[in-house]
Coordinates of C-alpha atoms and ligand atoms in Angstrom, one line a residue:
M1 CA -41.0 5.6 -67.1
K2 CA -43.4 7.7 -68.9
V3 CA -41.7 9.6 -71.8
L4 CA -43.1 12.6 -73.8
V5 CA -41.5 13.4 -77.2
I6 CA -42.3 16.7 -78.8
G7 CA -42.5 17.1 -82.5
S8 CA -44.0 15.6 -85.5
G9 CA -41.3 14.8 -88.1
G10 CA -39.2 11.8 -89.2
R11 CA -36.8 12.7 -86.5
E12 CA -39.4 12.3 -83.8
H13 CA -40.6 9.0 -85.3
A14 CA -36.9 7.8 -85.1
L15 CA -36.6 9.0 -81.5
V16 CA -40.0 7.5 -80.5
W17 CA -38.8 4.1 -82.2
K18 CA -35.6 4.0 -80.3
I19 CA -37.0 5.1 -76.9
A20 CA -39.6 2.4 -77.1
Q21 CA -36.6 -0.2 -77.2
S22 CA -35.6 0.9 -73.8
P23 CA -36.5 -1.6 -71.0
K24 CA -37.0 1.4 -68.8
V25 CA -40.0 2.8 -70.8
E26 CA -43.5 1.7 -70.2
K27 CA -45.4 4.4 -72.0
I28 CA -44.6 7.0 -74.7
Y29 CA -46.7 10.0 -75.6
C30 CA -45.8 12.2 -78.5
A31 CA -47.1 15.8 -79.1
P32 CA -48.3 16.3 -81.7
G33 CA -46.8 13.2 -83.5
N34 CA -47.8 11.8 -86.8
A35 CA -49.5 8.6 -88.4
G36 CA -46.3 6.5 -88.0
I37 CA -45.7 7.5 -84.4
L38 CA -49.3 6.5 -83.5
A39 CA -48.2 2.8 -83.8
L40 CA -45.7 3.3 -80.9
A41 CA -47.0 6.2 -78.8
E42 CA -50.0 7.9 -77.7
C43 CA -50.3 11.1 -79.9
V44 CA -51.7 14.2 -78.1
D45 CA -52.7 17.2 -80.1
I46 CA -50.6 19.8 -78.6
K47 CA -48.3 21.8 -80.8
A48 CA -44.5 22.1 -80.2
D49 CA -44.8 25.9 -79.7
N50 CA -47.5 25.7 -77.1
L51 CA -45.4 25.6 -74.1
E52 CA -48.1 26.0 -71.5
G53 CA -50.1 23.2 -72.9
L54 CA -47.3 20.9 -73.0
F55 CA -46.3 21.7 -69.5
R56 CA -49.9 21.0 -68.3
F57 CA -49.8 17.8 -70.0
A58 CA -46.5 16.5 -68.7
Q59 CA -47.5 17.6 -65.1
E60 CA -50.9 16.1 -65.2
N61 CA -49.5 12.7 -66.6
S62 CA -46.6 12.5 -64.4
I63 CA -44.2 12.4 -67.4
D64 CA -40.6 11.3 -66.2
L65 CA -38.7 12.5 -69.1
T66 CA -39.5 15.0 -72.0
V67 CA -37.4 14.9 -75.2
V68 CA -37.9 18.0 -77.3
G69 CA -37.4 17.7 -81.0
P70 CA -37.7 21.0 -82.6
E71 CA -35.8 24.2 -82.1
I72 CA -38.9 26.3 -81.7
A73 CA -39.8 25.0 -78.3
L74 CA -36.1 25.1 -77.1
C75 CA -35.5 28.6 -78.3
A76 CA -38.8 29.7 -76.5
G77 CA -37.6 28.3 -73.3
I78 CA -39.5 25.0 -72.8
V79 CA -36.4 23.6 -70.7
D80 CA -36.5 26.5 -68.4
L81 CA -40.4 26.3 -67.9
F82 CA -40.2 22.4 -67.2
S83 CA -37.0 22.4 -65.0
D84 CA -38.0 25.3 -63.0
K85 CA -41.1 23.3 -61.9
G86 CA -39.3 20.1 -61.3
L87 CA -39.9 18.2 -64.5
K88 CA -37.0 16.4 -66.2
V89 CA -36.5 17.5 -69.7
F90 CA -33.8 16.7 -72.3
G91 CA -32.5 19.9 -74.1
P92 CA -30.7 23.1 -73.6
D93 CA -32.2 26.1 -71.8
K94 CA -33.3 29.2 -73.6
E95 CA -30.1 31.0 -73.2
S96 CA -28.0 28.1 -74.6
A97 CA -30.4 27.5 -77.3
R98 CA -29.4 30.9 -78.7
L99 CA -26.6 29.0 -80.3
E100 CA -29.2 28.1 -82.9
G101 CA -31.7 30.9 -82.3
S102 CA -29.2 33.6 -83.1
K103 CA -26.5 33.1 -85.7
V104 CA -24.9 36.3 -84.4
F105 CA -24.7 35.0 -80.8
A106 CA -23.2 31.6 -82.2
K107 CA -20.7 33.3 -84.2
E108 CA -19.6 35.5 -81.3
A109 CA -19.4 32.5 -79.1
M110 CA -17.2 30.5 -81.6
I111 CA -15.0 33.6 -81.9
R112 CA -14.8 34.0 -77.9
F113 CA -14.1 30.4 -77.5
G114 CA -11.6 30.0 -80.3
I115 CA -13.6 27.6 -82.4
P116 CA -12.8 27.6 -86.2
T117 CA -15.4 29.3 -88.3
A118 CA -15.7 31.2 -91.5
E119 CA -14.7 35.0 -91.7
Y120 CA -17.6 37.2 -91.3
R121 CA -18.9 40.7 -90.6
I122 CA -22.3 41.6 -88.8
F123 CA -24.8 44.2 -89.9
S124 CA -27.8 45.6 -88.3
D125 CA -31.0 46.8 -90.2
N126 CA -29.9 50.4 -90.2
Q127 CA -26.6 49.5 -91.9
Y128 CA -28.0 47.9 -95.1
K129 CA -25.9 50.3 -97.5
E130 CA -22.6 49.4 -95.6
A131 CA -23.7 45.8 -95.8
Q132 CA -24.1 45.9 -99.6
E133 CA -21.0 48.0 -99.9
Y134 CA -18.9 45.4 -97.8
A135 CA -20.1 42.5 -99.8
A136 CA -19.2 44.4 -103.0
G137 CA -15.9 45.5 -101.8
L138 CA -14.9 41.9 -101.1
N139 CA -15.6 41.1 -104.7
K140 CA -15.4 37.3 -104.1
Y141 CA -18.3 35.3 -105.1
P142 CA -20.1 33.2 -104.0
I143 CA -20.8 34.9 -100.8
V144 CA -22.9 33.8 -98.0
I145 CA -25.6 36.1 -96.5
K146 CA -27.4 34.8 -93.2
A147 CA -30.3 36.1 -91.3
D148 CA -29.5 36.3 -87.6
G149 CA -32.8 34.5 -86.3
L150 CA -34.8 31.3 -87.0
A151 CA -36.1 31.2 -90.6
A152 CA -37.3 27.7 -91.0
G153 CA -34.0 26.7 -92.7
K154 CA -34.4 29.4 -95.4
G155 CA -32.3 32.1 -93.8
V156 CA -28.9 31.3 -95.6
I157 CA -28.6 32.6 -99.1
I158 CA -25.5 31.8 -101.2
A159 CA -25.0 34.7 -103.6
I160 CA -23.3 34.2 -106.8
D161 CA -22.9 37.7 -107.8
K162 CA -23.3 41.4 -106.8
S163 CA -26.9 41.6 -107.8
Q164 CA -27.9 38.4 -105.7
A165 CA -26.0 39.6 -102.8
D166 CA -27.5 43.1 -103.0
K167 CA -31.0 41.5 -103.1
A168 CA -30.4 39.2 -100.2
V169 CA -29.2 42.1 -98.1
R170 CA -32.2 44.2 -99.0
D171 CA -34.7 41.3 -98.7
I172 CA -33.5 40.5 -95.2
L173 CA -32.7 43.8 -93.7
V174 CA -35.1 46.1 -95.4
D175 CA -38.1 44.2 -96.7
K176 CA -37.9 41.8 -93.8
V177 CA -38.7 38.6 -95.6
F178 CA -37.9 36.7 -92.6
G179 CA -39.6 39.1 -90.2
A180 CA -37.9 39.7 -86.9
A181 CA -35.3 37.0 -87.8
G182 CA -33.8 39.7 -90.0
G183 CA -32.9 42.3 -87.5
K184 CA -29.2 41.6 -88.3
I185 CA -27.3 39.8 -90.9
L186 CA -24.0 38.0 -91.1
I187 CA -21.9 38.2 -94.4
E188 CA -19.5 35.3 -94.5
E189 CA -17.0 34.0 -96.9
C190 CA -18.1 30.9 -98.8
L191 CA -16.2 27.7 -97.7
Q192 CA -15.6 24.8 -100.0
G193 CA -15.3 21.2 -98.9
D194 CA -17.2 18.3 -97.5
E195 CA -20.2 18.9 -95.2
A196 CA -20.7 16.5 -92.3
S197 CA -23.1 16.6 -89.3
I198 CA -22.0 15.6 -85.9
L199 CA -24.2 15.1 -82.9
A200 CA -23.0 15.2 -79.4
I201 CA -25.1 14.5 -76.4
C202 CA -23.8 16.8 -73.7
D203 CA -24.4 17.2 -69.8
G204 CA -22.8 20.6 -69.3
E205 CA -19.3 19.2 -69.0
D206 CA -18.9 15.8 -70.5
F207 CA -20.3 14.5 -73.8
V208 CA -20.8 11.4 -76.0
I209 CA -20.4 11.6 -79.8
L210 CA -22.9 9.9 -82.0
P211 CA -21.8 8.4 -85.3
A212 CA -21.3 11.2 -88.0
S213 CA -23.7 11.4 -90.9
Q214 CA -23.9 13.5 -94.2
D215 CA -27.3 15.2 -95.1
H216 CA -28.3 16.1 -98.7
K217 CA -29.8 19.5 -98.6
R218 CA -30.8 20.3 -102.2
V219 CA -34.0 18.9 -103.6
F220 CA -32.6 17.3 -106.9
D221 CA -29.9 14.8 -107.7
N222 CA -26.3 16.1 -107.9
D223 CA -27.1 18.8 -105.3
E224 CA -29.2 20.8 -107.7
G225 CA -32.3 22.8 -107.1
L226 CA -33.6 24.7 -103.8
N227 CA -32.4 23.9 -100.3
T228 CA -34.7 21.8 -98.3
G229 CA -34.8 20.6 -94.7
G230 CA -32.8 17.5 -96.0
M231 CA -33.7 14.9 -98.6
G232 CA -31.7 12.0 -97.2
A233 CA -28.8 11.1 -95.0
Y234 CA -26.4 8.3 -94.4
S235 CA -24.0 7.2 -91.6
P236 CA -21.2 6.7 -91.1
A237 CA -19.8 9.8 -93.0
N238 CA -16.5 8.3 -94.2
V239 CA -15.1 11.8 -94.6
V240 CA -15.1 11.9 -90.7
D241 CA -12.2 9.5 -89.5
D242 CA -10.9 9.0 -86.1
K243 CA -8.3 11.9 -86.5
L244 CA -10.8 14.2 -87.7
L245 CA -13.3 13.3 -84.9
S246 CA -10.6 14.1 -82.4
E247 CA -10.1 17.3 -83.9
V248 CA -13.7 18.2 -83.6
E249 CA -13.6 17.3 -80.0
N250 CA -10.6 19.3 -79.2
K251 CA -11.3 22.2 -81.4
V252 CA -15.1 22.5 -81.1
I253 CA -17.0 20.4 -78.6
R254 CA -14.5 21.0 -75.5
P255 CA -13.9 24.7 -76.2
L256 CA -17.8 25.2 -76.6
L257 CA -18.7 23.3 -73.5
S258 CA -16.0 25.0 -71.2
G259 CA -16.8 28.4 -72.7
M260 CA -20.7 28.0 -72.2
K261 CA -20.0 26.8 -68.6
N262 CA -17.8 29.7 -67.8
D263 CA -20.3 32.0 -69.1
G264 CA -22.8 30.4 -66.7
N265 CA -24.8 28.6 -69.4
P266 CA -23.6 25.0 -69.1
Y267 CA -24.7 23.3 -72.3
R268 CA -27.1 20.2 -71.8
G269 CA -28.8 18.3 -74.6
V270 CA -27.8 17.5 -78.2
L271 CA -25.3 19.7 -79.8
Y272 CA -25.6 19.6 -83.7
I273 CA -22.3 20.6 -85.3
G274 CA -22.6 21.6 -89.0
L275 CA -19.0 21.1 -90.1
M276 CA -17.2 21.9 -93.3
I277 CA -14.1 19.9 -94.0
T278 CA -12.0 21.9 -96.2
L279 CA -8.7 20.8 -97.8
K280 CA -6.8 22.5 -95.0
D281 CA -8.9 22.3 -91.9
I282 CA -12.3 22.1 -90.3
K283 CA -14.6 24.9 -89.7
V284 CA -18.0 25.2 -88.0
L285 CA -20.8 26.2 -90.4
E286 CA -23.5 26.3 -87.8
F287 CA -24.6 24.9 -84.6
N288 CA -28.0 23.6 -83.9
V289 CA -29.4 22.7 -80.5
R290 CA -31.4 19.6 -81.4
F291 CA -31.2 16.3 -83.3
G292 CA -30.9 16.9 -87.0
D293 CA -33.5 15.8 -89.3
P294 CA -33.1 13.5 -91.4
E295 CA -29.7 12.8 -89.9
T296 CA -31.2 11.3 -86.7
Q297 CA -33.1 8.8 -88.8
A298 CA -29.8 7.5 -90.2
V299 CA -27.9 7.6 -86.9
L300 CA -30.2 6.2 -84.4
P301 CA -30.5 2.7 -86.0
R302 CA -26.8 2.4 -85.6
I303 CA -26.8 3.0 -81.7
K304 CA -27.1 0.0 -79.8
T305 CA -26.9 1.7 -76.3
D306 CA -30.1 2.4 -74.6
L307 CA -30.7 6.1 -75.6
V308 CA -32.9 6.8 -72.6
D309 CA -30.0 5.9 -70.3
I310 CA -27.8 8.5 -72.2
M311 CA -30.4 11.2 -72.1
L312 CA -31.1 10.7 -68.4
A313 CA -27.4 10.9 -67.7
A314 CA -27.2 14.1 -69.8
C315 CA -30.0 15.7 -67.6
E316 CA -28.3 14.5 -64.3
N317 CA -24.7 15.4 -65.3
R318 CA -23.5 11.8 -65.2
L319 CA -22.1 11.5 -68.8
K320 CA -18.5 11.1 -67.8
G321 CA -17.2 7.7 -68.6
K322 CA -20.2 6.7 -70.7
E323 CA -19.7 5.3 -74.1
L324 CA -21.9 4.3 -77.0
E325 CA -22.1 0.9 -78.5
I326 CA -22.3 1.4 -82.2
D327 CA -23.5 -1.0 -84.9
A328 CA -20.7 -1.3 -87.4
R329 CA -23.3 -1.6 -90.3
A330 CA -24.1 1.5 -92.6
C331 CA -27.5 3.3 -92.5
V332 CA -29.1 5.1 -95.3
N333 CA -32.3 7.4 -95.1
I334 CA -34.1 8.4 -98.2
V335 CA -36.7 11.1 -98.0
M336 CA -40.0 10.7 -99.9
A337 CA -41.4 14.2 -100.5
S338 CA -44.6 15.5 -102.0
G339 CA -44.2 16.7 -105.6
G340 CA -43.4 20.4 -105.5
Y341 CA -41.6 20.4 -102.2
P342 CA -39.8 22.7 -100.9
G343 CA -42.3 24.9 -102.9
K344 CA -46.0 24.4 -103.1
Y345 CA -47.4 20.8 -102.9
E346 CA -50.7 19.0 -102.5
K347 CA -51.6 16.9 -99.5
G348 CA -54.1 14.2 -99.0
K349 CA -52.7 11.5 -101.4
E350 CA -52.9 8.0 -100.3
I351 CA -49.8 6.1 -99.7
T352 CA -49.4 2.5 -100.8
G353 CA -46.9 -0.2 -100.3
L354 CA -45.9 0.6 -96.8
D355 CA -46.6 -3.0 -95.6
E356 CA -44.6 -4.4 -98.4
A357 CA -41.5 -2.2 -97.5
L358 CA -41.8 -3.0 -93.8
K359 CA -41.5 -6.6 -94.5
M360 CA -38.1 -6.2 -95.6
K361 CA -35.3 -7.0 -93.3
D362 CA -33.5 -4.0 -91.6
V363 CA -35.7 -1.5 -93.3
F364 CA -37.6 1.1 -91.2
V365 CA -40.1 3.6 -92.5
F366 CA -40.1 6.8 -90.4
H367 CA -43.1 9.0 -91.1
A368 CA -43.0 12.8 -91.3
G369 CA -46.0 14.5 -93.0
T370 CA -48.5 11.7 -92.8
I371 CA -52.1 11.2 -91.3
R372 CA -53.9 8.0 -90.8
L373 CA -57.6 7.5 -91.8
G374 CA -59.6 4.4 -90.3
S375 CA -62.7 3.4 -89.0
T376 CA -61.4 1.8 -85.9
P377 CA -60.5 3.8 -83.0
L378 CA -56.8 4.7 -82.7
T379 CA -54.9 2.1 -80.8
T380 CA -51.3 1.9 -79.7
S381 CA -49.2 -1.1 -79.8
R382 CA -45.5 -1.2 -79.1
L383 CA -44.7 -3.5 -82.0
G384 CA -45.3 -0.8 -84.5
Q385 CA -47.0 -3.1 -87.0
E386 CA -48.9 -1.6 -89.6
E387 CA -52.7 -2.3 -89.3
N388 CA -54.3 -3.0 -92.6
E389 CA -57.6 -1.3 -91.9
F390 CA -55.9 2.2 -92.0
K391 CA -55.1 4.2 -94.9
Y392 CA -52.0 6.4 -94.8
M393 CA -52.4 9.8 -96.5
T394 CA -49.8 12.5 -97.3
N395 CA -50.0 15.5 -95.0
G396 CA -46.8 17.6 -95.6
G397 CA -43.8 18.2 -97.5
R398 CA -41.4 15.6 -96.4
V399 CA -43.7 12.6 -96.3
L400 CA -41.5 9.5 -95.2
G401 CA -37.9 8.7 -94.3
V402 CA -37.3 5.2 -95.7
T403 CA -34.3 4.0 -93.8
G404 CA -32.3 0.7 -94.2
L405 CA -29.2 -0.9 -92.7
G406 CA -26.5 -2.8 -94.7
A407 CA -23.3 -4.5 -94.2
N408 CA -21.7 -1.5 -96.0
I409 CA -22.9 1.8 -97.6
E410 CA -23.5 0.2 -101.1
E411 CA -25.6 -2.6 -99.5
A412 CA -27.5 0.0 -97.3
I413 CA -28.2 2.1 -100.4
S414 CA -29.5 -0.9 -102.5
N415 CA -31.6 -2.2 -99.5
T416 CA -33.1 1.3 -98.8
Y417 CA -34.0 2.0 -102.6
E418 CA -35.6 -1.4 -102.9
A419 CA -37.9 -0.5 -100.2
V420 CA -38.6 3.1 -101.6
E421 CA -39.6 1.3 -104.8
K422 CA -42.4 -0.5 -103.1
I423 CA -43.9 2.7 -101.7
N424 CA -45.9 5.0 -103.8
F425 CA -48.1 8.1 -103.6
E426 CA -49.2 10.5 -106.4
G427 CA -46.4 13.1 -107.1
A428 CA -43.8 11.4 -104.8
H429 CA -40.5 12.7 -105.4
F430 CA -37.1 11.4 -103.9
R431 CA -33.5 11.7 -104.9
R432 CA -31.9 8.9 -106.5
D433 CA -28.3 9.6 -105.4
I434 CA -28.4 9.4 -101.6
G435 CA -25.2 8.0 -100.4
K436 CA -23.4 8.2 -103.8
R437 CA -21.1 10.7 -102.4
A438 CA -19.9 8.2 -99.8
I439 CA -19.1 5.7 -102.5
H440 CA -17.3 8.2 -104.5
S441 CA -15.0 9.3 -101.8
E442 CA -14.3 5.8 -100.8
A443 CA -13.0 5.2 -104.2
L444 CA -10.6 8.3 -104.1
Ligands
AMP1 P1 -28.1 26.6 -92.0 O1 -29.5 27.1 -92.6 O2 -27.4 27.4 -91.0 O3 -28.2 25.1 -91.6 O4 -27.0 26.5 -93.2 C1 -27.5 25.9 -94.3 C2 -26.4 25.5 -95.4 O5 -25.7 26.7 -95.9 C3 -25.3 24.8 -94.7 O6 -25.7 23.4 -94.5 C4 -24.4 24.9 -95.8 O7 -24.5 24.0 -96.9 C5 -24.6 26.3 -96.3 N1 -23.5 27.2 -95.6 C6 -23.7 28.0 -94.4 N2 -22.7 28.8 -94.1 C7 -21.6 28.5 -95.3 C8 -20.5 28.9 -95.6 N3 -19.8 29.9 -94.7 N4 -19.9 28.5 -96.7 C9 -20.5 27.7 -97.5 N5 -21.7 27.2 -97.2 C10 -22.4 27.6 -96.0
LIG2 N1 -30.8 18.3 -91.8 C1 -30.5 19.6 -91.1 C2 -30.9 20.1 -90.0 O1 -31.6 19.3 -89.2 O2 -30.8 21.2 -89.5

């Protein structure tokens, strides 16, 4: 098979790495990819939002399966475009992708399908005074204010007092800081508890659940500082035991799949459930319609089953009865970011020590914002070995996802930090407490 993966982050490197292990796969392309992916796939310079360009490439190169990483392509309708023209593509269609593309759509779907979620109200941009009055009337801080549309992970504001809430409402609805994504807002009760990310691969009716993971959204240790795309993840998430998982199946996944099917939009692809586990129950914070990043980097190394088989089965409504074989070991992913991220940062810093880190057992380095400089023409090898003649340079906010397995979470943490210590670039920043939460809750 020839497989095309769309995207350029650590998530896509992990996907390409996993797909390359399938005996079914002969050749992998990645659009646009990154310097790490180059070792496993042929990278083609087409951006994830260039749907026509991607479609032409897939058609001309007889791609057998396209796997879509980022939500932008899914929300723009890449699955409709490919499947209407007979190309196999893994992901939800445009209508189903609204579960991520519109928080109002997702919330209304949750309510209609009886899926537990936070209390909320919706306001449009001609109701900003009402929105401010509503938030003030509740007088219960913190309060959560969300822009309806895609806002690159910045559209959720947790306001700790009236002035922050007023400002968030005004910023989104009046000053349009998120552009068209701010046509509507949700004002939500702020839930307290443990967050977990659960990925389910769905075929419209049936599903398989991937091992649960936990992300670390804030930039600094002890969950301080600004929200980021995610600074690290670990799996398993020990807050998600079998009982809780069956609750997620029965209260979230099954109602969502049957509701979407009844609405005429059977959900195919990955369903990412952002879950809040409160003292009393579980509630859905958000749905995403794609693999999480960095969660995927900590989850895929634990899956022994051929992922291509599972994705094909999802495309062809054949998931019923399928089960995943899971590696019992723990996996930790630590993001090394450019200094300043998620704010302003510099690019073009040389990355050293990758070879040393990759020599370690059960360590993988997934690249995100990297480019490769070298005099030799770009080659592809399925082995993924680093070639010495190349220099790797930073080219984005999240640069690398250093990932390691261990017999238990403690061992995975120490293995992965040992690898991180071998890698360097000017200004490199990473959290030093990834996975600590798991040890802490194990001790309780
Ligand atoms: P999102 O941008 O939709 O991924 O949401 C980002 C983050 O905002 C979530 O991972 C939570 O940490 C937080 N969040 C969203 N909704 C709530 C809520 N109702 N209560 C508390 N935290 C929330
Ligand atoms: N790590 C959070 C996300 O992928 O949305």
